[in-house]
GROMACS .gro file of C-alpha atoms in nm:
model
   72
    1MET     CA    1  16.336 -14.626  -4.678
    2LYS     CA    2  16.085 -14.345  -4.625
    3LYS     CA    3  16.126 -14.163  -4.294
    4LEU     CA    4  15.850 -14.155  -4.035
    5ARG     CA    5  15.805 -13.824  -3.853
    6LEU     CA    6  15.616 -13.791  -3.523
    7GLU     CA    7  15.506 -13.447  -3.397
    8ILE     CA    8  15.350 -13.385  -3.056
    9LYS     CA    9  15.263 -13.026  -2.968
   10LYS     CA   10  15.072 -12.877  -2.676
   11ARG     CA   11  14.752 -12.709  -2.791
   12VAL     CA   12  14.660 -12.378  -2.627
   13THR     CA   13  14.301 -12.397  -2.505
   14LYS     CA   14  14.077 -12.210  -2.262
   15SER     CA   15  13.841 -12.502  -2.206
   16ASP     CA   16  13.823 -12.711  -1.889
   17ASP     CA   17  13.759 -13.030  -2.090
   18PHE     CA   18  14.027 -13.289  -2.030
   19GLY     CA   19  14.084 -13.637  -2.164
   20TYR     CA   20  14.254 -13.846  -2.428
   21SER     CA   21  14.436 -13.629  -2.683
   22TYR     CA   22  14.229 -13.313  -2.629
   23GLU     CA   23  14.520 -13.093  -2.518
   24TYR     CA   24  14.775 -13.215  -2.775
   25ASP     CA   25  14.810 -13.225  -3.152
   26ILE     CA   26  14.965 -13.556  -3.256
   27LYS     CA   27  15.077 -13.595  -3.618
   28ILE     CA   28  15.251 -13.872  -3.812
   29ASN     CA   29  15.413 -13.750  -4.135
   30GLY     CA   30  15.195 -13.438  -4.114
   31HIS     CA   31  14.867 -13.632  -4.078
   32LYS     CA   32  14.683 -13.539  -3.760
   33LEU     CA   33  14.556 -13.822  -3.543
   34GLY     CA   34  14.205 -13.733  -3.435
   35ARG     CA   35  14.047 -13.777  -3.098
   36GLY     CA   36  14.079 -14.103  -2.910
   37VAL     CA   37  14.454 -14.116  -2.843
   38THR     CA   38  14.494 -14.256  -2.491
   39GLY     CA   39  14.871 -14.289  -2.467
   40VAL     CA   40  15.206 -14.233  -2.633
   41ASN     CA   41  15.514 -14.426  -2.518
   42LEU     CA   42  15.860 -14.333  -2.649
   43ASP     CA   43  16.136 -14.588  -2.586
   44MET     CA   44  16.489 -14.469  -2.672
   45LYS     CA   45  16.748 -14.728  -2.568
   46ALA     CA   46  17.115 -14.670  -2.638
   47ASN     CA   47  17.245 -14.804  -2.972
   48LYS     CA   48  16.890 -14.875  -3.097
   49LEU     CA   49  16.636 -14.692  -3.307
   50PRO     CA   50  16.361 -14.514  -3.109
   51ARG     CA   51  16.037 -14.710  -3.072
   52VAL     CA   52  15.701 -14.533  -3.036
   53THR     CA   53  15.379 -14.700  -2.925
   54ILE     CA   54  15.055 -14.504  -2.975
   55GLU     CA   55  14.740 -14.627  -2.800
   56PHE     CA   56  14.404 -14.511  -2.931
   57LEU     CA   57  14.034 -14.596  -2.940
   58PRO     CA   58  13.926 -14.617  -3.307
   59ASP     CA   59  13.573 -14.530  -3.418
   60GLU     CA   60  13.599 -14.761  -3.720
   61LEU     CA   61  13.818 -15.052  -3.829
   62ASP     CA   62  13.894 -15.136  -4.192
   63ILE     CA   63  14.103 -15.453  -4.200
   64ASP     CA   64  14.228 -15.642  -4.506
   65VAL     CA   65  14.205 -15.998  -4.374
   66ARG     CA   66  14.400 -16.140  -4.666
   67ALA     CA   67  14.694 -15.912  -4.586
   68LEU     CA   68  14.691 -16.036  -4.226
   69LEU     CA   69  14.680 -16.400  -4.340
   70ASP     CA   70  14.974 -16.343  -4.576
   71LEU     CA   71  15.190 -16.235  -4.280
   72GLY     CA   72  15.161 -16.572  -4.106
   0.00000   0.00000   0.00000
């Protein structure tokens, strides 16, 4: 199984603009998530794998409907 790596780092800025993911760089396997991240929740219960939920507002959606129908 390929590992999934999450990186969250504080970005050093001089701007007074605040909101969403402006002040943080969020990467999954080295790929930076752009603007629009509204929340990150890390749940680490004992004896279980960590679970991360990332909330974001996408600019575009590209959905393979057949893949979704195959899941059900």
